[in-house]
């Protein structure tokens, strides 16, 4: 059972729906059990005998448990979104403290007036009762009254951290396994690249005068193959080179389709050299646009390819026309493979595909390294 839960948690594609709800349900249950265990000595072994109804015991457990749950989700949201933005992170932590204080301040009055608890062993109810909201927010000792709750939030956060570490290790293991398999497949199918480039150079020399257009195609193909063989051996490559590869591919296809295609290509001319991207993660969508939008019809076709950079986030938009009667073609492995690579390399990516009667649009957003 434990291995099954670990497998579900590690696989982001399966960690959704009822599986995710079940995990968060167990986490919240564990938080309330943790808070209850902290109150057990006070409930069962008080310094002076007390005779209070069961509802009175429920009040502080419910208040503190909900406070820890609130902290957990707020802190996970803040650190997930703004961990690389110090100013926004500091602002988010300040808002987190105000939200926690507000909830605890008013719930302390609910615990006293509804559950009938005069005060708890931390003295927080009496402390908040003597001060107004704004006075208590600015009071130096308020933080120490909240410290018990703040400390308890680190337990579920530690579980979250362990889950993320396990996910990262599992993801790296899968990537290593896939990389080894790809390397073996490459070695099996590898031919001497020098022989191949010599043949391409010979074809270029033979066609340069007789057919300049054919020579241009050979030159573009040779440049793309050099990039594929020599510059994509690492896990990530320069974004500038990957965009240039897309330009060369589009130019190659544009030369081949002549005037049948209306193309709009918007790629950033200057890119920060430190930005890296997984090789061939974008070209699949462009290639599919040519395959299904241009090659599948003999009539006029249109295509729009745009790449935008927003800080370290990349947005790709590929839109193309569709023939009214699209021929059925075997395959679809390219899109399936790129989906799998995206889930492994960029778990936080967003991929939206909109297929209409006469058009096909892909919007991809992913964080760059």
Short mmCIF file of C-alpha atoms in Angstrom, two decimals:
data_model
loop_
_atom_site.label_atom_id
_atom_site.label_comp_id
_atom_site.label_asym_id
_atom_site.label_seq_id
_atom_site.Cartn_x
_atom_site.Cartn_y
_atom_site.Cartn_z
CA UNK A 1 0.00 0.00 0.00
CA UNK A 2 2.84 2.39 0.87
CA UNK A 3 4.55 1.73 -2.48
CA UNK A 4 1.25 2.39 -4.27
CA UNK A 5 0.82 5.76 -2.54
CA UNK A 6 4.43 6.70 -3.30
CA UNK A 7 3.95 5.79 -6.95
CA UNK A 8 0.77 7.89 -7.14
CA UNK A 9 2.44 10.87 -5.48
CA UNK A 10 5.58 10.68 -7.63
CA UNK A 11 3.72 10.55 -10.95
CA UNK A 12 2.28 14.04 -11.61
CA UNK A 13 0.03 12.66 -14.35
CA UNK A 14 -1.71 10.33 -11.84
CA UNK A 15 -1.56 12.66 -8.82
CA UNK A 16 -4.85 14.39 -9.53
CA UNK A 17 -8.58 14.00 -8.97
CA UNK A 18 -9.57 11.71 -6.11
CA UNK A 19 -5.95 10.70 -5.50
CA UNK A 20 -5.01 14.30 -4.77
CA UNK A 21 -8.13 14.86 -2.67
CA UNK A 22 -7.35 11.71 -0.65
CA UNK A 23 -3.77 12.81 0.01
CA UNK A 24 -4.85 16.25 1.20
CA UNK A 25 -7.58 14.67 3.32
CA UNK A 26 -5.02 12.48 5.09
CA UNK A 27 -2.76 15.51 5.53
CA UNK A 28 -5.51 17.57 7.17
CA UNK A 29 -6.47 14.63 9.39
CA UNK A 30 -2.84 14.30 10.46
CA UNK A 31 -2.72 18.01 11.32
CA UNK A 32 -5.72 17.72 13.65
CA UNK A 33 -4.25 14.60 15.28
CA UNK A 34 -0.99 16.52 15.79
CA UNK A 35 -2.82 19.42 17.48
CA UNK A 36 -4.86 17.01 19.60
CA UNK A 37 -1.69 15.25 20.77
CA UNK A 38 -0.29 18.60 21.90
CA UNK A 39 -3.40 19.22 24.02
CA UNK A 40 -3.57 15.71 25.53
CA UNK A 41 -1.47 16.56 28.64
CA UNK A 42 -3.57 19.64 29.29
CA UNK A 43 -6.86 17.77 28.84
CA UNK A 44 -6.08 14.52 30.65
CA UNK A 45 -3.45 15.52 33.17
CA UNK A 46 -4.21 19.11 34.27
CA UNK A 47 -2.27 20.64 37.17
CA UNK A 48 -5.58 21.29 38.93
CA UNK A 49 -8.71 19.16 38.51
CA UNK A 50 -11.20 20.64 36.00
CA UNK A 51 -14.72 19.66 35.13
CA UNK A 52 -15.63 21.10 31.73
CA UNK A 53 -17.89 19.73 28.97
CA UNK A 54 -16.46 17.97 25.93
CA UNK A 55 -17.36 20.93 23.69
CA UNK A 56 -14.89 23.07 25.60
CA UNK A 57 -12.06 20.69 24.72
CA UNK A 58 -13.01 20.75 21.03
CA UNK A 59 -12.69 24.55 20.73
CA UNK A 60 -8.90 25.05 20.94
CA UNK A 61 -8.20 21.91 18.88
CA UNK A 62 -10.50 23.13 16.12
CA UNK A 63 -9.07 26.65 16.25
CA UNK A 64 -5.41 25.56 16.18
CA UNK A 65 -5.99 22.82 13.60
CA UNK A 66 -7.68 25.21 11.18
CA UNK A 67 -4.90 27.74 11.80
CA UNK A 68 -2.24 25.19 10.80
CA UNK A 69 -4.22 24.13 7.71
CA UNK A 70 -4.58 27.80 6.71
CA UNK A 71 -0.84 28.36 7.20
CA UNK A 72 0.11 25.29 5.19
CA UNK A 73 -1.80 26.26 2.05
CA UNK A 74 -0.88 29.95 2.25
CA UNK A 75 2.84 29.19 2.70
CA UNK A 76 2.87 26.58 -0.07
CA UNK A 77 1.21 29.09 -2.42
CA UNK A 78 3.62 31.90 -1.48
CA UNK A 79 6.81 29.85 -1.74
CA UNK A 80 5.72 28.04 -4.92
CA UNK A 81 4.92 31.26 -6.75
CA UNK A 82 7.46 33.75 -5.39
CA UNK A 83 10.48 31.83 -4.07
CA UNK A 84 12.66 33.40 -6.80
CA UNK A 85 11.23 36.90 -6.31
CA UNK A 86 12.56 38.18 -2.94
CA UNK A 87 10.44 41.34 -2.80
CA UNK A 88 7.18 39.55 -3.56
CA UNK A 89 8.18 36.72 -1.23
CA UNK A 90 8.71 39.14 1.66
CA UNK A 91 5.37 40.83 0.88
CA UNK A 92 3.67 37.43 0.74
CA UNK A 93 5.10 36.41 4.13
CA UNK A 94 3.88 39.68 5.65
CA UNK A 95 0.39 39.05 4.26
CA UNK A 96 0.58 35.48 5.57
CA UNK A 97 1.30 36.75 9.10
CA UNK A 98 -1.60 39.22 8.98
CA UNK A 99 -3.98 36.53 7.69
CA UNK A 100 -2.88 34.10 10.41
CA UNK A 101 -3.19 36.75 13.13
CA UNK A 102 -6.64 37.82 11.92
CA UNK A 103 -7.96 34.27 11.93
CA UNK A 104 -6.45 33.47 15.33
CA UNK A 105 -7.54 36.77 16.90
CA UNK A 106 -11.23 36.36 16.06
CA UNK A 107 -11.30 32.57 16.56
CA UNK A 108 -9.96 33.12 20.10
CA UNK A 109 -13.18 34.99 20.92
CA UNK A 110 -15.25 32.20 19.36
CA UNK A 111 -13.42 29.63 21.51
CA UNK A 112 -14.21 31.63 24.66
CA UNK A 113 -17.77 32.75 23.94
CA UNK A 114 -19.13 29.69 22.15
CA UNK A 115 -17.02 26.81 23.46
CA UNK A 116 -16.78 28.25 26.96
CA UNK A 117 -12.99 28.12 27.42
CA UNK A 118 -11.82 30.99 29.70
CA UNK A 119 -8.24 30.70 28.48
CA UNK A 120 -5.76 28.14 27.20
CA UNK A 121 -2.33 27.36 28.58
CA UNK A 122 -0.64 29.87 26.26
CA UNK A 123 -2.75 32.73 27.62
CA UNK A 124 -3.61 33.90 24.09
CA UNK A 125 -7.33 34.40 24.77
CA UNK A 126 -6.71 36.76 27.67
CA UNK A 127 -4.01 38.54 25.69
CA UNK A 128 -6.28 39.22 22.71
CA UNK A 129 -9.21 40.10 24.95
CA UNK A 130 -7.29 42.98 26.53
CA UNK A 131 -6.33 44.56 23.19
CA UNK A 132 -8.11 45.79 20.11
CA UNK A 133 -7.36 44.24 16.72
CA UNK A 134 -4.81 46.88 15.69
CA UNK A 135 -3.21 47.03 19.13
CA UNK A 136 -2.80 43.26 19.21
CA UNK A 137 -1.36 43.23 15.66
CA UNK A 138 1.36 45.69 16.68
CA UNK A 139 1.99 44.28 20.15
CA UNK A 140 5.47 42.65 20.49
CA UNK A 141 4.20 39.65 22.48
CA UNK A 142 1.56 38.71 19.90
CA UNK A 143 4.15 36.82 17.84
CA UNK A 144 5.04 34.66 20.85
CA UNK A 145 1.37 33.81 21.40
CA UNK A 146 1.23 32.69 17.76
CA UNK A 147 4.55 30.85 17.92
CA UNK A 148 2.89 27.60 19.05
CA UNK A 149 0.77 27.58 15.89
CA UNK A 150 3.60 28.71 13.60
CA UNK A 151 5.81 25.89 14.87
CA UNK A 152 3.12 23.28 14.21
CA UNK A 153 2.88 24.37 10.56
CA UNK A 154 6.41 23.14 9.93
CA UNK A 155 5.34 19.49 10.28
CA UNK A 156 3.04 19.38 7.21
CA UNK A 157 5.49 21.62 5.35
CA UNK A 158 8.24 19.06 6.08
CA UNK A 159 6.01 16.34 4.61
CA UNK A 160 5.46 18.53 1.53
CA UNK A 161 9.23 18.98 1.19
CA UNK A 162 9.87 15.24 1.47
CA UNK A 163 7.23 14.57 -1.19
CA UNK A 164 8.85 17.11 -3.53
CA UNK A 165 12.30 15.57 -2.95
CA UNK A 166 10.92 12.10 -3.68
CA UNK A 167 9.22 13.41 -6.83
CA UNK A 168 12.44 15.03 -8.03
CA UNK A 169 14.45 11.86 -7.43
CA UNK A 170 11.84 9.73 -9.21
CA UNK A 171 11.72 12.20 -12.10
CA UNK A 172 15.52 12.19 -12.41
CA UNK A 173 15.58 8.38 -12.35
CA UNK A 174 13.01 8.21 -15.15
CA UNK A 175 14.90 10.81 -17.17
CA UNK A 176 18.15 8.89 -16.72
CA UNK A 177 16.48 5.68 -17.83
CA UNK A 178 14.97 7.36 -20.88
CA UNK A 179 18.26 9.06 -21.69
CA UNK A 180 20.10 5.72 -21.55
CA UNK A 181 17.51 4.14 -23.85
CA UNK A 182 17.69 7.04 -26.30
CA UNK A 183 21.48 6.83 -26.30
CA UNK A 184 21.34 3.11 -27.06
CA UNK A 185 18.83 3.69 -29.87
CA UNK A 186 21.00 6.46 -31.26
CA UNK A 187 24.11 4.25 -31.24
CA UNK A 188 22.20 1.49 -33.04
CA UNK A 189 21.04 3.79 -35.81
CA UNK A 190 24.11 6.00 -36.03
CA UNK A 191 25.94 6.39 -39.31
CA UNK A 192 29.18 8.22 -39.90
CA UNK A 193 28.20 11.92 -39.81
CA UNK A 194 31.31 12.95 -41.77
CA UNK A 195 30.21 10.69 -44.63
CA UNK A 196 26.73 12.20 -44.53
CA UNK A 197 27.96 15.80 -44.59
CA UNK A 198 30.41 15.00 -47.41
CA UNK A 199 27.49 13.65 -49.46
CA UNK A 200 25.41 16.76 -48.72
CA UNK A 201 28.32 19.02 -49.70
CA UNK A 202 28.69 17.10 -52.96
CA UNK A 203 24.96 17.46 -53.72
CA UNK A 204 25.17 21.17 -52.92
CA UNK A 205 28.10 21.64 -55.29
CA UNK A 206 26.30 19.76 -58.09
CA UNK A 207 23.03 21.69 -57.75
CA UNK A 208 24.34 25.18 -56.93
CA UNK A 209 24.40 26.36 -60.56
CA UNK A 210 21.74 24.11 -62.09
CA UNK A 211 19.13 24.57 -59.36
CA UNK A 212 19.84 27.31 -56.78
CA UNK A 213 16.60 26.52 -54.95
CA UNK A 214 17.58 22.88 -54.49
CA UNK A 215 21.06 23.96 -53.34
CA UNK A 216 19.47 26.26 -50.77
CA UNK A 217 17.40 23.37 -49.44
CA UNK A 218 20.51 21.20 -49.10
CA UNK A 219 22.37 23.99 -47.29
CA UNK A 220 19.51 24.54 -44.85
CA UNK A 221 19.19 20.79 -44.23
CA UNK A 222 22.94 20.50 -43.60
CA UNK A 223 22.85 23.28 -41.00
CA UNK A 224 19.90 21.71 -39.20
CA UNK A 225 21.59 18.31 -39.10
CA UNK A 226 24.80 19.80 -37.71
CA UNK A 227 22.79 21.36 -34.89
CA UNK A 228 20.94 18.08 -34.26
CA UNK A 229 24.12 15.99 -34.13
CA UNK A 230 26.63 18.25 -32.42
CA UNK A 231 24.82 20.85 -30.31
CA UNK A 232 21.96 18.95 -28.66
CA UNK A 233 23.88 16.37 -26.64
CA UNK A 234 23.17 18.13 -23.33
CA UNK A 235 19.89 18.07 -21.41
CA UNK A 236 19.41 21.79 -22.09
CA UNK A 237 20.69 23.98 -24.92
CA UNK A 238 20.83 27.69 -25.58
CA UNK A 239 17.39 29.15 -26.29
CA UNK A 240 18.97 31.38 -28.96
CA UNK A 241 20.21 28.33 -30.90
CA UNK A 242 16.91 26.50 -30.51
CA UNK A 243 15.04 29.50 -31.94
CA UNK A 244 17.52 29.66 -34.83
CA UNK A 245 16.84 25.99 -35.50
CA UNK A 246 13.11 26.82 -35.73
CA UNK A 247 13.89 29.67 -38.15
CA UNK A 248 15.93 27.32 -40.37
CA UNK A 249 13.21 24.67 -40.29
CA UNK A 250 10.49 27.17 -41.17
CA UNK A 251 12.65 28.58 -43.98
CA UNK A 252 13.18 25.06 -45.30
CA UNK A 253 9.45 24.32 -45.28
CA UNK A 254 8.63 27.72 -46.72
CA UNK A 255 10.98 27.13 -49.65
CA UNK A 256 9.30 23.80 -50.26
CA UNK A 257 5.71 25.10 -50.11
CA UNK A 258 6.37 28.17 -52.29
CA UNK A 259 3.44 30.59 -52.50
CA UNK A 260 0.83 28.18 -51.16
CA UNK A 261 1.51 29.19 -47.54
CA UNK A 262 0.85 32.50 -45.79
CA UNK A 263 3.24 32.46 -42.85
CA UNK A 264 3.61 34.86 -39.91
CA UNK A 265 6.71 34.14 -37.82
CA UNK A 266 7.36 36.15 -34.63
CA UNK A 267 10.51 35.11 -32.77
CA UNK A 268 12.58 37.34 -30.45
CA UNK A 269 15.72 38.52 -32.21
CA UNK A 270 17.82 39.05 -29.07
CA UNK A 271 17.66 36.47 -26.28
CA UNK A 272 19.53 36.33 -22.99
CA UNK A 273 22.37 33.85 -23.54
CA UNK A 274 21.87 32.39 -20.05
CA UNK A 275 18.38 31.10 -20.92
CA UNK A 276 18.33 27.35 -21.59
CA UNK A 277 15.66 25.02 -22.92
CA UNK A 278 15.32 21.31 -23.59
CA UNK A 279 16.23 20.65 -27.25
CA UNK A 280 13.42 19.96 -29.75
CA UNK A 281 10.69 20.70 -27.17
CA UNK A 282 9.12 23.41 -29.36
CA UNK A 283 9.79 22.17 -32.90
CA UNK A 284 7.25 19.32 -32.64
CA UNK A 285 4.35 21.79 -32.51
CA UNK A 286 5.71 23.73 -35.51
CA UNK A 287 6.30 20.51 -37.43
CA UNK A 288 2.75 19.33 -36.73
CA UNK A 289 1.39 22.64 -38.04
CA UNK A 290 3.16 22.08 -41.36
CA UNK A 291 2.20 18.39 -41.48
CA UNK A 292 -1.51 18.78 -40.74
CA UNK A 293 -2.13 22.32 -41.94
CA UNK A 294 -0.08 22.66 -45.14
CA UNK A 295 0.94 19.24 -46.44
CA UNK A 296 -2.55 17.76 -46.03
CA UNK A 297 -4.08 20.14 -48.58
CA UNK A 298 -3.24 21.45 -52.03
CA UNK A 299 -5.09 24.71 -51.43
CA UNK A 300 -3.98 27.93 -49.79
CA UNK A 301 -3.00 27.57 -46.14
CA UNK A 302 -1.94 29.90 -43.33
CA UNK A 303 0.21 29.56 -40.23
CA UNK A 304 1.15 31.80 -37.30
CA UNK A 305 4.10 30.98 -35.02
CA UNK A 306 4.97 33.32 -32.12
CA UNK A 307 7.36 33.04 -29.18
CA UNK A 308 7.25 35.55 -26.31
CA UNK A 309 9.50 35.84 -23.27
CA UNK A 310 8.16 37.15 -19.96
CA UNK A 311 11.09 37.07 -17.56
CA UNK A 312 12.08 33.41 -17.38
CA UNK A 313 8.74 32.20 -18.77
CA UNK A 314 8.41 31.28 -22.43
CA UNK A 315 5.09 31.37 -24.27
CA UNK A 316 4.71 29.57 -27.61
CA UNK A 317 1.67 30.02 -29.83
CA UNK A 318 1.26 27.98 -33.00
CA UNK A 319 -1.90 28.37 -35.07
CA UNK A 320 -2.61 26.89 -38.49
CA UNK A 321 -5.45 26.36 -40.89
CA UNK A 322 -7.11 22.96 -41.25
CA UNK A 323 -8.57 21.46 -44.40
CA UNK A 324 -12.27 20.77 -44.21
CA UNK A 325 -11.68 17.08 -44.92
CA UNK A 326 -8.45 16.20 -43.18
CA UNK A 327 -7.05 12.85 -44.35
CA UNK A 328 -6.47 10.29 -41.64
CA UNK A 329 -2.77 9.72 -41.04
CA UNK A 330 -1.16 7.13 -38.78
CA UNK A 331 1.06 8.47 -36.06
CA UNK A 332 0.56 11.02 -33.35
CA UNK A 333 3.68 9.78 -31.54
CA UNK A 334 5.42 13.14 -31.85
CA UNK A 335 2.79 14.96 -29.79
CA UNK A 336 2.56 12.10 -27.27
CA UNK A 337 6.34 12.11 -26.82
CA UNK A 338 6.55 15.86 -26.35
CA UNK A 339 3.74 15.71 -23.78
CA UNK A 340 5.72 13.11 -21.86
CA UNK A 341 8.92 15.16 -22.05
CA UNK A 342 7.07 18.26 -20.86
CA UNK A 343 5.65 16.39 -17.85
CA UNK A 344 9.14 15.17 -16.91
CA UNK A 345 11.22 18.27 -17.65
CA UNK A 346 8.67 21.02 -16.97
CA UNK A 347 6.04 19.73 -14.49
CA UNK A 348 4.60 23.23 -14.04
CA UNK A 349 4.07 23.84 -17.76
CA UNK A 350 0.70 24.79 -19.24
CA UNK A 351 -0.37 23.30 -22.57
CA UNK A 352 -3.68 24.33 -24.13
CA UNK A 353 -4.80 22.89 -27.49
CA UNK A 354 -7.84 24.32 -29.26
CA UNK A 355 -9.03 22.32 -32.26
CA UNK A 356 -11.76 23.92 -34.34
CA UNK A 357 -13.33 23.04 -37.67
CA UNK A 358 -11.03 25.28 -39.72
CA UNK A 359 -8.09 25.97 -37.38
CA UNK A 360 -5.79 24.40 -34.82
CA UNK A 361 -4.12 26.41 -32.04
CA UNK A 362 -1.48 25.43 -29.49
CA UNK A 363 -0.53 27.62 -26.51
CA UNK A 364 2.41 26.45 -24.41
CA UNK A 365 3.85 28.17 -21.33
CA UNK A 366 6.92 26.82 -19.55
CA UNK A 367 9.58 28.14 -17.15
CA UNK A 368 13.10 28.31 -18.55
CA UNK A 369 16.24 27.40 -16.65
#
